[in-house]
Coordinates of C-alpha atoms and ligand atoms in Angstrom, one line a residue:
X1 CA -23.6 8.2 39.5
X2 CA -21.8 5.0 38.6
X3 CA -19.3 5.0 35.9
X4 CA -20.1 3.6 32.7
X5 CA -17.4 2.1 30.6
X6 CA -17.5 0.0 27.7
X7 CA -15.4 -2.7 26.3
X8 CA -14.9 -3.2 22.8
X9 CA -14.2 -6.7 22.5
X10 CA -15.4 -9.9 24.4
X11 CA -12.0 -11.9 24.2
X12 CA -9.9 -12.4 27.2
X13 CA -8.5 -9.0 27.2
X14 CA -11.9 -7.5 27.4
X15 CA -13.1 -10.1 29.9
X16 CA -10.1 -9.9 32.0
X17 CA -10.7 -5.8 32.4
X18 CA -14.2 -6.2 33.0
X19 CA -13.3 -8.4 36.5
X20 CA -11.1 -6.0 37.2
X21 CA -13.4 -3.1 36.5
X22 CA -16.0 -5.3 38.8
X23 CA -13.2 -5.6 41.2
X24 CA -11.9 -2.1 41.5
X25 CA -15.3 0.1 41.7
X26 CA -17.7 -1.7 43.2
X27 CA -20.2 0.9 41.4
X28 CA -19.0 0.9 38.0
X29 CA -21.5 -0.3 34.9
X30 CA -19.8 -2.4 32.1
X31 CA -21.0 -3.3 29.2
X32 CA -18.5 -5.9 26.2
X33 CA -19.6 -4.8 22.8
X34 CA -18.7 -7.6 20.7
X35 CA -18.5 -7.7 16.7
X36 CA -19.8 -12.0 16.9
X37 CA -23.2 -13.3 18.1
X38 CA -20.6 -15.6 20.0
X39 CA -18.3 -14.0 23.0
X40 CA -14.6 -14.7 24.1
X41 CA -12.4 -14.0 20.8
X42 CA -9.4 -16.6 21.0
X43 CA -10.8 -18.8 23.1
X44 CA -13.5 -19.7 20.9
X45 CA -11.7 -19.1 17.8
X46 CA -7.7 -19.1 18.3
X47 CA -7.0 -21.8 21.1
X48 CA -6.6 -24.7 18.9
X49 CA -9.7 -27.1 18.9
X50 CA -7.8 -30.1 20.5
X51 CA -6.7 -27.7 23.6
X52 CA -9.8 -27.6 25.4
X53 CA -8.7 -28.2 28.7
X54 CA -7.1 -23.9 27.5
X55 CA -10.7 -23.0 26.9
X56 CA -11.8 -23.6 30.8
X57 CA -11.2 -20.4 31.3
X58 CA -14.4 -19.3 29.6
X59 CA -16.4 -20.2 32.8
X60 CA -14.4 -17.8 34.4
X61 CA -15.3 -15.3 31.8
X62 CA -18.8 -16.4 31.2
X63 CA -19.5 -15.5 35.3
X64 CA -18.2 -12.3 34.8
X65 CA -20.7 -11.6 32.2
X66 CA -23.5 -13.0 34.0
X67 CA -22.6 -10.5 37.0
X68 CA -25.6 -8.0 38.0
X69 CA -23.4 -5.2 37.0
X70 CA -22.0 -6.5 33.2
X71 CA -24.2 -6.5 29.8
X72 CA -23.2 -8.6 26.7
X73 CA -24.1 -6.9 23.5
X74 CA -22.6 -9.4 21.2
X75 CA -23.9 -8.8 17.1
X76 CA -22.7 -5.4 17.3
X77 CA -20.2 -3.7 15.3
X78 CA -17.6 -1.2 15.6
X79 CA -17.9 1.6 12.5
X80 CA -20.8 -0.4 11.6
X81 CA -23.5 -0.5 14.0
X82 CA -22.3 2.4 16.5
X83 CA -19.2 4.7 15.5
X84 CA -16.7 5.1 18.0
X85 CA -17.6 8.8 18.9
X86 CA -20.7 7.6 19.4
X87 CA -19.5 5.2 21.8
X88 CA -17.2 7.7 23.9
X89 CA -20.1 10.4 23.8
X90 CA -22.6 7.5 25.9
X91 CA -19.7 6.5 28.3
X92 CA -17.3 7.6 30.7
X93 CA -14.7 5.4 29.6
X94 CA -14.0 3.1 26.4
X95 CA -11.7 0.4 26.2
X96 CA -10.2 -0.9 23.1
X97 CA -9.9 -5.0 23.2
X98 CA -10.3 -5.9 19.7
X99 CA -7.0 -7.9 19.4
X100 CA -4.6 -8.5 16.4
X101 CA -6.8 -10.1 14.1
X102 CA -5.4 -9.5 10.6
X103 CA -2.6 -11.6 9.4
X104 CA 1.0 -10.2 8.8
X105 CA 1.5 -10.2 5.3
X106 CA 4.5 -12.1 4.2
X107 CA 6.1 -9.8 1.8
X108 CA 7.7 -12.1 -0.8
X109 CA 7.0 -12.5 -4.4
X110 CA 4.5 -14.8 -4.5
X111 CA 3.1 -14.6 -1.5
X112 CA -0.8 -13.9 -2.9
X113 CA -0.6 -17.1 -4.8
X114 CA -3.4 -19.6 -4.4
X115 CA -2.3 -21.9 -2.2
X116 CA -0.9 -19.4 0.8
X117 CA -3.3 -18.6 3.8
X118 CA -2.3 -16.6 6.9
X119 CA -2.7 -18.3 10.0
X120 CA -5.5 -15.9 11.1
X121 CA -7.4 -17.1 8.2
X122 CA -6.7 -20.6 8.4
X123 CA -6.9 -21.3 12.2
X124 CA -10.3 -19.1 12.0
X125 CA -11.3 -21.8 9.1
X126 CA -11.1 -24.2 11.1
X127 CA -12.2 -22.8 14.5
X128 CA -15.5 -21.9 12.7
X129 CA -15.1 -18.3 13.0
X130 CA -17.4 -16.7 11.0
X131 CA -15.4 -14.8 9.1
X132 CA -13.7 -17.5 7.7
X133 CA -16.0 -20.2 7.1
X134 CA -16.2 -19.6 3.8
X135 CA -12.1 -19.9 3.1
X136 CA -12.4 -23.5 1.4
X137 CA -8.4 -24.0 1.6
X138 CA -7.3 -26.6 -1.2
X139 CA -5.5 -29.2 0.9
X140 CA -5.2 -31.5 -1.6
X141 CA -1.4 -31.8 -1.9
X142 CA 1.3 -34.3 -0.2
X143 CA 3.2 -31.3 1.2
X144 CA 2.3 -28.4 3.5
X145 CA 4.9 -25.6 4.5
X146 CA 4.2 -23.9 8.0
X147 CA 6.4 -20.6 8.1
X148 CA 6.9 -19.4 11.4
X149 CA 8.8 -21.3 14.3
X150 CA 6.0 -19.7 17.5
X151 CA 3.4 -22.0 19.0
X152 CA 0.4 -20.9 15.8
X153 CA 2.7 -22.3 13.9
X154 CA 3.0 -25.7 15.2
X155 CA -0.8 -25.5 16.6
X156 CA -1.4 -25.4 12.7
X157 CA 1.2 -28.1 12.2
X158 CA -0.5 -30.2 14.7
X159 CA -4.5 -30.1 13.7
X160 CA -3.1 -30.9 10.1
X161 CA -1.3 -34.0 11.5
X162 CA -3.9 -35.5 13.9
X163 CA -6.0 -38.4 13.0
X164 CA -9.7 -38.3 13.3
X165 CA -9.6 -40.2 15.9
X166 CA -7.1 -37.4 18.2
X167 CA -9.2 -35.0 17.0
X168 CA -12.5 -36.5 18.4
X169 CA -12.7 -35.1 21.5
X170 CA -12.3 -31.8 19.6
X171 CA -14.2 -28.9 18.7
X172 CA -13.0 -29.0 15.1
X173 CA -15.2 -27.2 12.8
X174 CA -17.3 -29.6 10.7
X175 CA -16.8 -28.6 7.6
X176 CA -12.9 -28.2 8.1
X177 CA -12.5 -31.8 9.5
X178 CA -14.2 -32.8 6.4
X179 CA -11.2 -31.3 4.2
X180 CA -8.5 -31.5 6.6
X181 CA -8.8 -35.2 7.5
X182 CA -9.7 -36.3 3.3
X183 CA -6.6 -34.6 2.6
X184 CA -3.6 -36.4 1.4
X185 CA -0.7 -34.4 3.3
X186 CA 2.2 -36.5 4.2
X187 CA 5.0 -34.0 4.8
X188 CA 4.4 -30.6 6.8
X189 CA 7.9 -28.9 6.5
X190 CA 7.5 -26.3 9.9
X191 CA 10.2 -23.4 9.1
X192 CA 11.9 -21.3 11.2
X193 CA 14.5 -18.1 9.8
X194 CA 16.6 -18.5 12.9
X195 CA 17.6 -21.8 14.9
X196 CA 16.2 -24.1 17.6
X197 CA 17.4 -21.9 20.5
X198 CA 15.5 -19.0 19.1
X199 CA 12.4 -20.8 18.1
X200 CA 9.2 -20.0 20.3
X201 CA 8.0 -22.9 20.9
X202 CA 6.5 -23.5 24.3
X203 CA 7.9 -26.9 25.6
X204 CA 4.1 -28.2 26.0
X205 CA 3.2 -27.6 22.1
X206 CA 6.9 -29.3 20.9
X207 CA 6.7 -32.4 22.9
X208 CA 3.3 -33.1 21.8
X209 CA 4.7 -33.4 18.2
X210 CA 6.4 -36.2 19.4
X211 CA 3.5 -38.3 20.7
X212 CA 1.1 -38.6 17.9
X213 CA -0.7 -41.5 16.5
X214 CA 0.1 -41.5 13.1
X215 CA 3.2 -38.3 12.5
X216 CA 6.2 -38.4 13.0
X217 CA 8.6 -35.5 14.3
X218 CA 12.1 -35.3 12.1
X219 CA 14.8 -32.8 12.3
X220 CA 18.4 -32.5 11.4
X221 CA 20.7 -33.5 13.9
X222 CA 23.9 -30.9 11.9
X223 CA 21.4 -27.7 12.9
X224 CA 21.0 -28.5 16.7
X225 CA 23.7 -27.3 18.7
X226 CA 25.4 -28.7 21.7
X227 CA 24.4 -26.1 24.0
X228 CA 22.3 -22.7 24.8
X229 CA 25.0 -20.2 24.3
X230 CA 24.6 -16.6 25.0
X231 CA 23.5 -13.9 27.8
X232 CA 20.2 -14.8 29.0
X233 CA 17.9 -15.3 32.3
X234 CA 18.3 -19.1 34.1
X235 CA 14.5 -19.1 33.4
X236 CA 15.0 -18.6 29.7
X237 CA 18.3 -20.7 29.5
X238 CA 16.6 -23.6 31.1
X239 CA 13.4 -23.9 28.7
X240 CA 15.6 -23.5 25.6
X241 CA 17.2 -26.2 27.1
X242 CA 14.6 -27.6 27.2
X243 CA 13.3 -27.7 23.5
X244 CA 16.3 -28.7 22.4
X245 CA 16.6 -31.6 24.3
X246 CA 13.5 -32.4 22.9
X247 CA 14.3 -31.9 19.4
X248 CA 17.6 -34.1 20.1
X249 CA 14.9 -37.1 20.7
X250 CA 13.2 -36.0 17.1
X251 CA 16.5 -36.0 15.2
X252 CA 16.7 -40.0 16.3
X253 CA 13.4 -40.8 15.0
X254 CA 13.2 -42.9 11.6
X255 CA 11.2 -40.7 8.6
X256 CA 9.5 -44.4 7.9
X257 CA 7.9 -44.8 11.4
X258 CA 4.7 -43.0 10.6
X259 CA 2.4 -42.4 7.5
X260 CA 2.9 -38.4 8.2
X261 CA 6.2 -36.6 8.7
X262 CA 6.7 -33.3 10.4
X263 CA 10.0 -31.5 9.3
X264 CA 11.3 -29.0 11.9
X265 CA 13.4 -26.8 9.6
X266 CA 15.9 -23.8 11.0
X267 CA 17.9 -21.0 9.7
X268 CA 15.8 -20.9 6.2
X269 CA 14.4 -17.3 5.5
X270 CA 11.6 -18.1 2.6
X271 CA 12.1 -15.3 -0.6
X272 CA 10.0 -16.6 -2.9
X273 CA 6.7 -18.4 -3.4
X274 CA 7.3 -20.6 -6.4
X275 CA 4.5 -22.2 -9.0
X276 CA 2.1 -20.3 -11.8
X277 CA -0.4 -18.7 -9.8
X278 CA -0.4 -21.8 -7.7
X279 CA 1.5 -22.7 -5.1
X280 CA 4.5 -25.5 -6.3
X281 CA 7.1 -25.2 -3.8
X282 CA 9.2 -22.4 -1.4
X283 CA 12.3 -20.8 -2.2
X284 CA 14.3 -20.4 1.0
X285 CA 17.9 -19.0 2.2
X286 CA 19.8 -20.8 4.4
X287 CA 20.6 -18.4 7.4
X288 CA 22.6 -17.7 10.1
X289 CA 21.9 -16.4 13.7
X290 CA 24.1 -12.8 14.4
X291 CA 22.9 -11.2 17.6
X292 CA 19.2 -11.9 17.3
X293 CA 19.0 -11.6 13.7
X294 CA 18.5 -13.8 11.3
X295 CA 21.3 -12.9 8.3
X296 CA 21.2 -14.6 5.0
X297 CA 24.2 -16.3 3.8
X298 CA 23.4 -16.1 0.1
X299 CA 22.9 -19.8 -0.2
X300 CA 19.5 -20.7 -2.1
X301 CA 17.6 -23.9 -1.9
X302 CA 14.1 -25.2 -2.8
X303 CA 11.5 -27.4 -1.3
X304 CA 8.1 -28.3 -3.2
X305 CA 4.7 -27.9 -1.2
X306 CA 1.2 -26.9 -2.5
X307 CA -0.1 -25.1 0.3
X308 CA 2.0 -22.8 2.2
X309 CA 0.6 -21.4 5.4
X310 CA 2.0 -18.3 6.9
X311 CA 2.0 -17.7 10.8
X312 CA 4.2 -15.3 11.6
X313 CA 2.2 -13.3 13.7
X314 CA -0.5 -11.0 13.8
X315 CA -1.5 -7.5 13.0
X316 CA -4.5 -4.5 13.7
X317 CA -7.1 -3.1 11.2
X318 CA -7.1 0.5 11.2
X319 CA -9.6 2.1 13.6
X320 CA -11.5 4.9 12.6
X321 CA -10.7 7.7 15.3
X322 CA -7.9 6.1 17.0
X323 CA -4.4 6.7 15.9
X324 CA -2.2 3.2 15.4
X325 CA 1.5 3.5 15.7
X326 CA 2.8 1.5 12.4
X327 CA 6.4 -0.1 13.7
X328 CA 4.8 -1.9 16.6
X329 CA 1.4 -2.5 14.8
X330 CA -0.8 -1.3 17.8
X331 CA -3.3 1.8 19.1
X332 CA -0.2 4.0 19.9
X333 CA -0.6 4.6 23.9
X334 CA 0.8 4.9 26.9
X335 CA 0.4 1.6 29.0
X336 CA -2.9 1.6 27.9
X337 CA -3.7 5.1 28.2
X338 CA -5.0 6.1 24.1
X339 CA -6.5 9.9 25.1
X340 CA -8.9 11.1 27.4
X341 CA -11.6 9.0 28.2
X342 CA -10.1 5.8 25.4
X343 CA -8.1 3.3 26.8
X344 CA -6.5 -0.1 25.2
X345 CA -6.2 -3.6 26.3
X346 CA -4.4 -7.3 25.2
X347 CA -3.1 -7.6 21.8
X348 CA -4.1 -3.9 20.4
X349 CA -1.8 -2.2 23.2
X350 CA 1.5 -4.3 23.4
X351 CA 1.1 -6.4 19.7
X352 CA 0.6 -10.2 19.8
X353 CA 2.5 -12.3 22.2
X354 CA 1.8 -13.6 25.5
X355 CA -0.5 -16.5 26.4
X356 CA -4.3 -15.9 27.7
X357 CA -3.3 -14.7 31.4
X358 CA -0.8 -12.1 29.6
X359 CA -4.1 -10.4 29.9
X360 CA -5.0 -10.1 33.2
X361 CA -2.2 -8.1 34.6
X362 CA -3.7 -5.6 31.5
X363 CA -7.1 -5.4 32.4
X364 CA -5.7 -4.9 36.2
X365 CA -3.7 -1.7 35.1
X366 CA -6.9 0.0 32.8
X367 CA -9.0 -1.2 35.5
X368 CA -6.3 1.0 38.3
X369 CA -5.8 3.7 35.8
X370 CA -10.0 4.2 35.0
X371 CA -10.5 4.3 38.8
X372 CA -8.0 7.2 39.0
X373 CA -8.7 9.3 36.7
X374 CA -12.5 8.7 37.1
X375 CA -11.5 10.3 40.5
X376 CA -9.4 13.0 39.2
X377 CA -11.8 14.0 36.5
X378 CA -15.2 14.1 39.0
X379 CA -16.5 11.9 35.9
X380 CA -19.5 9.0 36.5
X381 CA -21.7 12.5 35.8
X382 CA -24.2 10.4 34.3
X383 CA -23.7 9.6 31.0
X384 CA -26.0 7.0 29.5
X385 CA -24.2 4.0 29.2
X386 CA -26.1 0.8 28.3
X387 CA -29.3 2.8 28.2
X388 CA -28.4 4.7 25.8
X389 CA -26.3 2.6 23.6
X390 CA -29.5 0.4 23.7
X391 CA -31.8 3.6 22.4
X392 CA -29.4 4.3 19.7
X393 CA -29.3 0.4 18.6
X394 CA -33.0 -0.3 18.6
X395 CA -33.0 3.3 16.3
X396 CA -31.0 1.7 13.9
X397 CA -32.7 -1.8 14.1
X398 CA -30.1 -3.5 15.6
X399 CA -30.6 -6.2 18.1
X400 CA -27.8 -7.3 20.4
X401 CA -27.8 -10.8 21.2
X402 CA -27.4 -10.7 24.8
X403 CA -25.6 -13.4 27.1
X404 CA -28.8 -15.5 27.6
X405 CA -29.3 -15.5 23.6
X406 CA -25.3 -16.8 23.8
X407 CA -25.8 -19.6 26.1
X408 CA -29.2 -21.1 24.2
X409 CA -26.2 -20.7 20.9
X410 CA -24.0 -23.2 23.1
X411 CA -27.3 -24.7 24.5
X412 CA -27.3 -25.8 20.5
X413 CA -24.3 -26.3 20.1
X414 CA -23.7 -29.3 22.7
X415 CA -26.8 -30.8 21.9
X416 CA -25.8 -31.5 18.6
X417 CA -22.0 -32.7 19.5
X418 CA -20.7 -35.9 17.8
X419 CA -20.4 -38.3 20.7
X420 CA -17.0 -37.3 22.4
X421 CA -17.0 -34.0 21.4
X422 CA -17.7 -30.6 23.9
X423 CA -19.9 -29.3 20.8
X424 CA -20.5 -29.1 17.2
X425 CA -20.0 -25.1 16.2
X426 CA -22.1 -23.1 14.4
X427 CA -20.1 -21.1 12.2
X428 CA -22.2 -18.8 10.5
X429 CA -24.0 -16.0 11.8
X430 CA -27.0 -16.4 10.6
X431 CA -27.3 -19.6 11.9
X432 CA -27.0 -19.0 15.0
X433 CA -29.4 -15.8 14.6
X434 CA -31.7 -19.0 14.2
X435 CA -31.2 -20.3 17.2
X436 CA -31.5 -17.2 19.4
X437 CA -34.6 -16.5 17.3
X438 CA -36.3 -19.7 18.2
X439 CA -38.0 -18.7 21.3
X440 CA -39.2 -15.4 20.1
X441 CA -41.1 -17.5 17.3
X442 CA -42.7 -20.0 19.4
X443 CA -43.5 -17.1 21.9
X444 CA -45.3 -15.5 18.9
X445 CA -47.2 -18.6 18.5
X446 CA -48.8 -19.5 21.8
Ligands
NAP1 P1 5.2 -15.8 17.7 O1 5.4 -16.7 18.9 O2 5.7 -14.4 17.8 O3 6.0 -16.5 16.5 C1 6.1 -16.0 15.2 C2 7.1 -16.7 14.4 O4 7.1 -16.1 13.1 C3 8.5 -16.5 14.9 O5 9.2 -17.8 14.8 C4 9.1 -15.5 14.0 O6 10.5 -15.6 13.9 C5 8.4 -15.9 12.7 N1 8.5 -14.8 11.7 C6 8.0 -13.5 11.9 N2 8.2 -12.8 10.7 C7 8.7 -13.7 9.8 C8 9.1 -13.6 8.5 N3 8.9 -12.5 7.8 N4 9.6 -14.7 7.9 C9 9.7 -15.9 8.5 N5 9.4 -16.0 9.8 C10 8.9 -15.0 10.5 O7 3.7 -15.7 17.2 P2 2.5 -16.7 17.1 O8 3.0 -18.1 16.9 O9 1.6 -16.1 16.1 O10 1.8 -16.7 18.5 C11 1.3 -15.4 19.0 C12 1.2 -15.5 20.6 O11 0.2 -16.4 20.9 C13 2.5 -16.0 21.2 O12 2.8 -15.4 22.4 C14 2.2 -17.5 21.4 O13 3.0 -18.1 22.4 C15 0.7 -17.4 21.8 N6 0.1 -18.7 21.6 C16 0.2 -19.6 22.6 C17 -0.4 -20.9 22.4 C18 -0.2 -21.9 23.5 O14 0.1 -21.5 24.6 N7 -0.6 -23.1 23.3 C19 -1.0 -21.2 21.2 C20 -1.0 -20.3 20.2 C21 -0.5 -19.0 20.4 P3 11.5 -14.7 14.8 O15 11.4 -15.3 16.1 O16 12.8 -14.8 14.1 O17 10.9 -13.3 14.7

């Protein structure tokens, strides 16, 4: 009997393990259970919209769901639709690839003012995720501060800076260009608790700062120093390097070149949020680097800003049934190992960092580790799988969209681009329900 495994989660993680699955058993059944109508997670709806050439690798993905051996059941949810017990009773295997898609809360007083969004709300704003269509950030201020010094941070930076015109060949969600370009920012202050060395910046992302149309990049020359000091690789040495050669060329740039400025900021730990309910400015302390750490010095200062947006990383939502380990903020497992029969993938196993391929070499390891103890186990006795799942969903009156229904959603979605752009998104469920309803009705007709 083939084994049957399913994949919670139809983002790279998941995608990348279901190759590997197709790769490693040439037998094996797998089916990506996905929470959206729409399938591949970041790509769709983290990869900033002006990165597209980053989204190719959704044909990849897309081919591996259209493989004889793969089903799509997108629409379905976790705890909602199918519980996970149910799950791991109609398969031989589950994997856990639902990502880090909660914000990390920021912890200071004042940090639920109006006015502050995490970046997992406000880059799913204005990706059209779903879940955050309806966020309706108030951008109407001169001044935006971006905490965080990794590449969200100045992906945010960036999409706030473009012009309309940069972000044209963009799939920018509709109703966030509308706010985003009416907006009067001038000043995005991007703020980092430790210093240029330590910032995460890849060298890609920090450049491009310095090449658009209507921003300009500043920083302080006083916080860059001479040189990378400290014990590290020649690989790590050499992009540090790097960025700060890069931010040497910002610190010569005039503040009056451009109608938009972006501040890089270092060694300012933000404490408070400060305003009435409303964001007004951020309270920071000036910092200094010891070790790895970033230790305040005592030294206050202020800047004002009426929108503060916080990207300092990413955490899980509990799972029902599966036990998270709290420091690290992921399924507690062994190398992807959760228990018998439950295995974890991508951002939910080793926390959020790494780029899209950081993925593959996970999915390559469940996909091993499935395969073995499959084998060890004498399991692949012929457990349901898709069948079953299927049974159970039509029971309930749910009705997966599948990965035909998907591509008539995109179908839609490119027809009605703006010239220039890949697509225009749908970004509510329901509309895109439409869409995959369509045929059905004029089926019903005839
Ligand atoms: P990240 O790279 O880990 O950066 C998080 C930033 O937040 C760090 O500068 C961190 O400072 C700071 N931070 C954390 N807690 C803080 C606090 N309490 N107060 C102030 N600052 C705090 O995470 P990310 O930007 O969310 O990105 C997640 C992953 O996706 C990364 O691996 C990233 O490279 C990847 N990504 C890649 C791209 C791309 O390739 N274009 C685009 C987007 C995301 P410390 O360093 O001091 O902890």
């Amino acid at each position: 009997m083939p084994v049957q495994v399913a994949i919670v989660g139809a983002g790279p993680s998941g995608f990348y393990t279901a190759a590997a699955l197709m790769q490693a058993d040439e037998t094996c059944r797998v089916d990506i259970i996905e929470a959206l109508p729409t399938p591949f997670g970041l790509i769709r709806a983290g990869v900033a919209p002006d990165h597209q050439s980053t989204k190719g690798v959704s044909r990849a993905f897309a081919r591996t769901a259209q493989a004889p051996r793969v089903s799509f059941f997108g629409n379905v949810v976790l705890g909602r639709d199918i519980g996970l017990d149910e799950l791991r009773g109609l398969y031989d295997a589950v994997v856990l690839a639902t990502g880090a898609p909660l914000d990390r809360p920021l912890g200071i007083p004042g940090g639920e003012s109006d006015g502050v969004y995490g970046a997992a709300a406000f880059v799913g704003w204005y990706n059209g995720h779903p879940d955050f269509c309806d966020l309706a950030p108030d951008l109407n201020t001169a001044a935006v501060a971006v905490i965080g010094n990794g590449n969200v941070a100045i992906d945010v930076a960036r999409v706030l800076a473009k012009t309309p015109a940069e972000m044209a060949s963009s799939d920018l969600a509709e109703n966030a260009a509308a706010v985003i370009h009416k907006a009067p920012i001038q000043d995005i202050t991007l703020i980092g608790r430790r210093g240029p060395v330590e910032a995460k910046f890849t060298n890609k992302e920090l450049s491009e700062m310095g090449d658009l149309a209507e921003c300009v990049p500043l920083v302080d020359p006083a916080q860059l120093p001479a040189e990378v000091d400290g014990d590290m690789s020649d690989r790590d040495r050499r992009l540090r390097e790097k960025n700060l050669a890069t931010l040497r060329g910002f610190s010569c740039r005039r503040p009056d070149e451009k109608r938009k400025r972006v501040h890089f900021l270092f060694y300012a730990r933000p404490v408070e949020v400060l305003g009435d309910g409303r964001v007004r400015g951020l309270r920071l302390e000036r910092t200094r680097v010891e070790g790895d750490r970033a230790v305040g010095t005592g030294e206050m200062f202020e800047i004002p800003c009426g929108v503060v947006i916080s990207a300092i990383g990413y955490r899980m939502p509990p799972l029902p049934g599966v036990s998270i380990d709290e420091r690290a903020g992921v399924v507690a497992n062994r190398d992807g190992r959760v228990e018998k029969g439950l295995y974890v993938v991508g951002w939910a196993k080793r926390g959020p960092v790494g780029v899209i391929g950081t993925n593959k070499a996970d999915g390559d390891v469940v996909a091993q580790q499935i395969t073995e103890d499959m084998a060890e186990n004498a399991a692949g006795d012929g457990r349901p799988g898709g069948a079953g799942l299927r049974k159970l969903l039509a029971k309930r009156g749910v009705n997966p969209v599948t990965f035909a229904d998907w591509l008539r959603i995109e179908a839609a979605e490119v027809a009605a681009a703006p010239a220039g752009a890949p697509r225009r998104k749908l970004i509510r469920i329901k509309d895109m329900l439409a869409v995959v309803a369509q045929p059905a009705k004029a089926a019903a007709k005839s």
